[in-house]
């Protein structure tokens, strides 16, 4: 038992899970056990979206210092707006809508990497400025009208099996796939290698440019998927639907134990961290804290978790 | 009896299951140069880290000038007592200029005008040790090549402000220096020793140690196994004391392979770094040396060939895939977060796949296989790469390139920090691979190593200024060509 614990303690993701369980327990103790299961179900439903984009952000951050995708919220919005407008509440147009939304997401990834590679703009600036362009495109295309999702998409986004959201099951499979890709494919190894030392990666014969390109495209595509499903979940696309996802996408990566310095990714940690952030919000709501207090507490508790976890000291020094 | 500068007594140190030092006693007198030799992983660098205060020994004591300092020994105490070191893994901050780097080790350089004083200090010392070095002290360390970084680091170790200069540890100081600068350094070192400074010289170049040290200590498996005056050692007795397979005489092996080398051309390239230059060709199965003074465009030539192999149709013609063996392993070679195994297999991932996924068992098999073939000293290939000594890390890089499918292997002065017996094994491996049809382009700062090449090109200021055939690869000819005005 102690052997297992000391092994577990080495895992950078364990702290996000401990924090998540602690927050959940605190909440249900406060409510005297009422709604324990419902809270988890709701957390899974909402966290699913953060996890999808968190995985994309994790891949980008893993490719090394300076790499980050700030265009995720704008891409979510554009994808949602395009999907809803093309589907036009019609089940028959579902697939075309998905294809179109993923198509524009792909173009976003292509555009981002073009700015980074061809114009040599640092990723943080490139993706920030492209997000203004993306959001403007969404505004002029969607004209601010909220279009309802087709019934099938609505059903899929809100369906549950034994209290577990169906979307969460799909995201679990996606996470598993990404974990395998990281560990057991040439692409995944290249992502990890670039994050440690891009020059050495190139000299080891790995394709650095193609891998970076694929990673920014992957992040944009995952944001696109998030946009489509989120539109179904929340009854249509809105121009502010990406709000809050910027900080969340980076926070789940960092709390989850992925190295900000690059080269080390952590898939389970993204899950623990996303659930933790949502449950933390729920807990503060249940405690009846005011909005100001909630924000302060969220900041303080996130800092505390990162400090206590501290497994990867190198990334903070 | 000269006064004792430093005395180490029964020092032990273990890293996990690996015992790096098993009770070492070592004494260094004032004004003495001690040579320290031994194989990769014998514990030389670990011992020096203990002496420099950067590693805490598990047990044992340490006295400097008769004062027992074991209780609170740290890098700061070591420095206050006048211990300076130049380690294999160079320690200049890459984002700072040499002047700023000099300030880091000298707290006394403060207040108004510290920069001017630091500049004067480091520039004067560079001029003193390496006349005509041509290094800009206001350049950022990261922009210098590895040879220049090493020169700067050595010069910095010998600068004096408020702290005394008692002992200088030189761990493989000449590994990135060409014959001329290496000679300058060793001459300077003897001058300092004559003034009363003690030095410890760690080197795999036994000739340097035999010629320039007063006393030699031989380490093996974490212990000092022989310690005598340098004049009582010969090259052979030294190698025997290290416990190596006796070194075959470094007489030129007449390779007489000319007939066997195919006429098929593997590489045809012209250096992009100079306007007027000769071109380079490498035949299939040939071993071609790149020589000349360090940092005159040889590494850039290798990278040009490497890039040429990835972009067919360019000006640089390369028939087949190329692999690169880094000499500057910190910045060009190893992946710090990965295991030894992952570092070894990274260039062969395509061939280790089963379906779309990398097969774990085949990857482990390749790692095990190369651990045996090249003798990487580790209990487990799954351990992190940084648990290895410098020379063993280098072996992993050799395994990475030789284990890949590459037709052309580019070597960027790859024998830095590699011990004699491993070198001999690797030379042997290279020759066998060449006979099997692989081509090698080999940049080396050791003129002796050119004896393993079929031909060599001499570089100066980014240009190829001479081509030497197998009978011309002698120190005289190489040095002559390195300095002569190009025709």
PDB file of C-alpha atoms in Angstrom, chain B residues 131-248:
ATOM      1  CA  UNK B 131      46.903  34.685 -28.121  1.00  0.00           C
ATOM      2  CA  UNK B 132      45.009  35.591 -31.324  1.00  0.00           C
ATOM      3  CA  UNK B 133      41.850  33.884 -30.064  1.00  0.00           C
ATOM      4  CA  UNK B 134      39.560  36.216 -32.034  1.00  0.00           C
ATOM      5  CA  UNK B 135      36.722  35.930 -29.518  1.00  0.00           C
ATOM      6  CA  UNK B 136      34.487  38.957 -28.963  1.00  0.00           C
ATOM      7  CA  UNK B 137      33.989  39.254 -25.203  1.00  0.00           C
ATOM      8  CA  UNK B 138      30.757  41.192 -25.757  1.00  0.00           C
ATOM      9  CA  UNK B 139      29.208  38.315 -27.696  1.00  0.00           C
ATOM     10  CA  UNK B 140      26.541  36.231 -25.993  1.00  0.00           C
ATOM     11  CA  UNK B 141      27.940  32.878 -24.943  1.00  0.00           C
ATOM     12  CA  UNK B 142      25.192  31.055 -26.838  1.00  0.00           C
ATOM     13  CA  UNK B 143      26.405  32.539 -30.122  1.00  0.00           C
ATOM     14  CA  UNK B 144      29.903  31.121 -29.752  1.00  0.00           C
ATOM     15  CA  UNK B 145      30.813  27.675 -30.983  1.00  0.00           C
ATOM     16  CA  UNK B 146      31.651  25.000 -28.460  1.00  0.00           C
ATOM     17  CA  UNK B 147      35.415  25.490 -28.823  1.00  0.00           C
ATOM     18  CA  UNK B 148      35.163  29.225 -28.135  1.00  0.00           C
ATOM     19  CA  UNK B 149      32.847  28.603 -25.193  1.00  0.00           C
ATOM     20  CA  UNK B 150      35.394  26.222 -23.758  1.00  0.00           C
ATOM     21  CA  UNK B 151      38.193  28.766 -24.182  1.00  0.00           C
ATOM     22  CA  UNK B 152      36.112  31.445 -22.483  1.00  0.00           C
ATOM     23  CA  UNK B 153      35.249  29.138 -19.636  1.00  0.00           C
ATOM     24  CA  UNK B 154      38.892  28.219 -19.094  1.00  0.00           C
ATOM     25  CA  UNK B 155      39.954  31.853 -19.146  1.00  0.00           C
ATOM     26  CA  UNK B 156      37.246  32.715 -16.642  1.00  0.00           C
ATOM     27  CA  UNK B 157      38.444  29.984 -14.271  1.00  0.00           C
ATOM     28  CA  UNK B 158      41.907  31.556 -14.144  1.00  0.00           C
ATOM     29  CA  UNK B 159      40.784  35.143 -13.516  1.00  0.00           C
ATOM     30  CA  UNK B 160      41.401  36.526 -10.043  1.00  0.00           C
ATOM     31  CA  UNK B 161      39.633  39.273  -8.118  1.00  0.00           C
ATOM     32  CA  UNK B 162      39.141  39.067  -4.356  1.00  0.00           C
ATOM     33  CA  UNK B 163      39.080  35.291  -3.942  1.00  0.00           C
ATOM     34  CA  UNK B 164      42.370  33.379  -4.092  1.00  0.00           C
ATOM     35  CA  UNK B 165      43.292  31.014  -6.922  1.00  0.00           C
ATOM     36  CA  UNK B 166      44.463  27.784  -5.361  1.00  0.00           C
ATOM     37  CA  UNK B 167      43.213  24.798  -7.351  1.00  0.00           C
ATOM     38  CA  UNK B 168      41.890  24.662 -10.907  1.00  0.00           C
ATOM     39  CA  UNK B 169      40.044  21.565 -12.061  1.00  0.00           C
ATOM     40  CA  UNK B 170      40.167  21.064 -15.813  1.00  0.00           C
ATOM     41  CA  UNK B 171      37.767  18.305 -16.868  1.00  0.00           C
ATOM     42  CA  UNK B 172      38.526  17.417 -20.501  1.00  0.00           C
ATOM     43  CA  UNK B 173      39.594  20.984 -21.255  1.00  0.00           C
ATOM     44  CA  UNK B 174      40.992  20.248 -24.688  1.00  0.00           C
ATOM     45  CA  UNK B 175      38.122  18.099 -25.952  1.00  0.00           C
ATOM     46  CA  UNK B 176      36.767  20.903 -28.162  1.00  0.00           C
ATOM     47  CA  UNK B 177      40.058  22.651 -28.850  1.00  0.00           C
ATOM     48  CA  UNK B 178      42.194  22.119 -31.907  1.00  0.00           C
ATOM     49  CA  UNK B 179      45.855  21.166 -31.663  1.00  0.00           C
ATOM     50  CA  UNK B 180      47.093  24.762 -31.550  1.00  0.00           C
ATOM     51  CA  UNK B 181      44.818  26.098 -28.820  1.00  0.00           C
ATOM     52  CA  UNK B 182      45.193  22.898 -26.801  1.00  0.00           C
ATOM     53  CA  UNK B 183      48.956  23.428 -26.830  1.00  0.00           C
ATOM     54  CA  UNK B 184      48.503  27.053 -25.743  1.00  0.00           C
ATOM     55  CA  UNK B 185      46.363  25.960 -22.831  1.00  0.00           C
ATOM     56  CA  UNK B 186      48.751  23.263 -21.622  1.00  0.00           C
ATOM     57  CA  UNK B 187      51.710  25.629 -21.826  1.00  0.00           C
ATOM     58  CA  UNK B 188      49.787  28.245 -19.860  1.00  0.00           C
ATOM     59  CA  UNK B 189      48.784  25.626 -17.303  1.00  0.00           C
ATOM     60  CA  UNK B 190      52.438  24.753 -16.670  1.00  0.00           C
ATOM     61  CA  UNK B 191      53.248  28.443 -16.179  1.00  0.00           C
ATOM     62  CA  UNK B 192      50.515  28.738 -13.553  1.00  0.00           C
ATOM     63  CA  UNK B 193      51.714  25.577 -11.829  1.00  0.00           C
ATOM     64  CA  UNK B 194      55.207  27.041 -11.654  1.00  0.00           C
ATOM     65  CA  UNK B 195      53.657  30.044  -9.853  1.00  0.00           C
ATOM     66  CA  UNK B 196      52.230  27.749  -7.183  1.00  0.00           C
ATOM     67  CA  UNK B 197      48.694  27.084  -8.452  1.00  0.00           C
ATOM     68  CA  UNK B 198      47.627  23.453  -8.293  1.00  0.00           C
ATOM     69  CA  UNK B 199      45.747  21.923 -11.206  1.00  0.00           C
ATOM     70  CA  UNK B 200      43.904  18.706 -11.814  1.00  0.00           C
ATOM     71  CA  UNK B 201      43.828  17.686 -15.452  1.00  0.00           C
ATOM     72  CA  UNK B 202      41.282  15.101 -16.527  1.00  0.00           C
ATOM     73  CA  UNK B 203      41.805  13.890 -20.052  1.00  0.00           C
ATOM     74  CA  UNK B 204      41.395  10.894 -22.265  1.00  0.00           C
ATOM     75  CA  UNK B 205      44.338  12.094 -24.309  1.00  0.00           C
ATOM     76  CA  UNK B 206      46.974  10.164 -22.432  1.00  0.00           C
ATOM     77  CA  UNK B 207      49.823  11.922 -24.229  1.00  0.00           C
ATOM     78  CA  UNK B 208      48.738  15.272 -22.774  1.00  0.00           C
ATOM     79  CA  UNK B 209      48.547  13.830 -19.296  1.00  0.00           C
ATOM     80  CA  UNK B 210      51.917  12.084 -19.522  1.00  0.00           C
ATOM     81  CA  UNK B 211      53.666  15.166 -20.877  1.00  0.00           C
ATOM     82  CA  UNK B 212      52.163  17.879 -18.727  1.00  0.00           C
ATOM     83  CA  UNK B 213      51.414  16.402 -15.304  1.00  0.00           C
ATOM     84  CA  UNK B 214      53.693  15.856 -12.324  1.00  0.00           C
ATOM     85  CA  UNK B 215      51.730  12.978 -10.907  1.00  0.00           C
ATOM     86  CA  UNK B 216      48.995  10.746 -12.305  1.00  0.00           C
ATOM     87  CA  UNK B 217      46.137   9.060 -10.482  1.00  0.00           C
ATOM     88  CA  UNK B 218      44.211   6.309 -12.246  1.00  0.00           C
ATOM     89  CA  UNK B 219      40.571   5.731 -11.334  1.00  0.00           C
ATOM     90  CA  UNK B 220      38.555   2.618 -11.949  1.00  0.00           C
ATOM     91  CA  UNK B 221      35.081   1.690 -10.681  1.00  0.00           C
ATOM     92  CA  UNK B 222      34.961   4.576  -8.232  1.00  0.00           C
ATOM     93  CA  UNK B 223      38.403   4.028  -6.695  1.00  0.00           C
ATOM     94  CA  UNK B 224      41.929   5.255  -7.214  1.00  0.00           C
ATOM     95  CA  UNK B 225      43.779   2.145  -8.360  1.00  0.00           C
ATOM     96  CA  UNK B 226      47.197   3.595  -9.154  1.00  0.00           C
ATOM     97  CA  UNK B 227      48.975   6.805  -8.218  1.00  0.00           C
ATOM     98  CA  UNK B 228      52.547   7.564  -9.192  1.00  0.00           C
ATOM     99  CA  UNK B 229      54.813  10.253 -10.584  1.00  0.00           C
ATOM    100  CA  UNK B 230      54.078  10.846 -14.250  1.00  0.00           C
ATOM    101  CA  UNK B 231      57.595   9.893 -15.301  1.00  0.00           C
ATOM    102  CA  UNK B 232      57.077   6.409 -13.830  1.00  0.00           C
ATOM    103  CA  UNK B 233      54.212   5.767 -16.255  1.00  0.00           C
ATOM    104  CA  UNK B 234      54.425   4.942 -19.903  1.00  0.00           C
ATOM    105  CA  UNK B 235      51.511   5.061 -22.260  1.00  0.00           C
ATOM    106  CA  UNK B 236      51.155   1.305 -22.053  1.00  0.00           C
ATOM    107  CA  UNK B 237      51.474   1.019 -18.290  1.00  0.00           C
ATOM    108  CA  UNK B 238      48.890   3.778 -17.933  1.00  0.00           C
ATOM    109  CA  UNK B 239      46.432   1.993 -20.193  1.00  0.00           C
ATOM    110  CA  UNK B 240      47.108  -1.241 -18.344  1.00  0.00           C
ATOM    111  CA  UNK B 241      46.417   0.472 -15.002  1.00  0.00           C
ATOM    112  CA  UNK B 242      43.075   1.719 -16.338  1.00  0.00           C
ATOM    113  CA  UNK B 243      42.246  -1.926 -16.960  1.00  0.00           C
ATOM    114  CA  UNK B 244      41.620  -1.577 -20.653  1.00  0.00           C
ATOM    115  CA  UNK B 245      42.261  -3.918 -23.445  1.00  0.00           C
ATOM    116  CA  UNK B 246      45.795  -2.973 -24.407  1.00  0.00           C
ATOM    117  CA  UNK B 247      45.706  -0.100 -26.821  1.00  0.00           C
ATOM    118  CA  UNK B 248      46.675  -1.087 -30.284  1.00  0.00           C
TER     119      UNK B 248
END
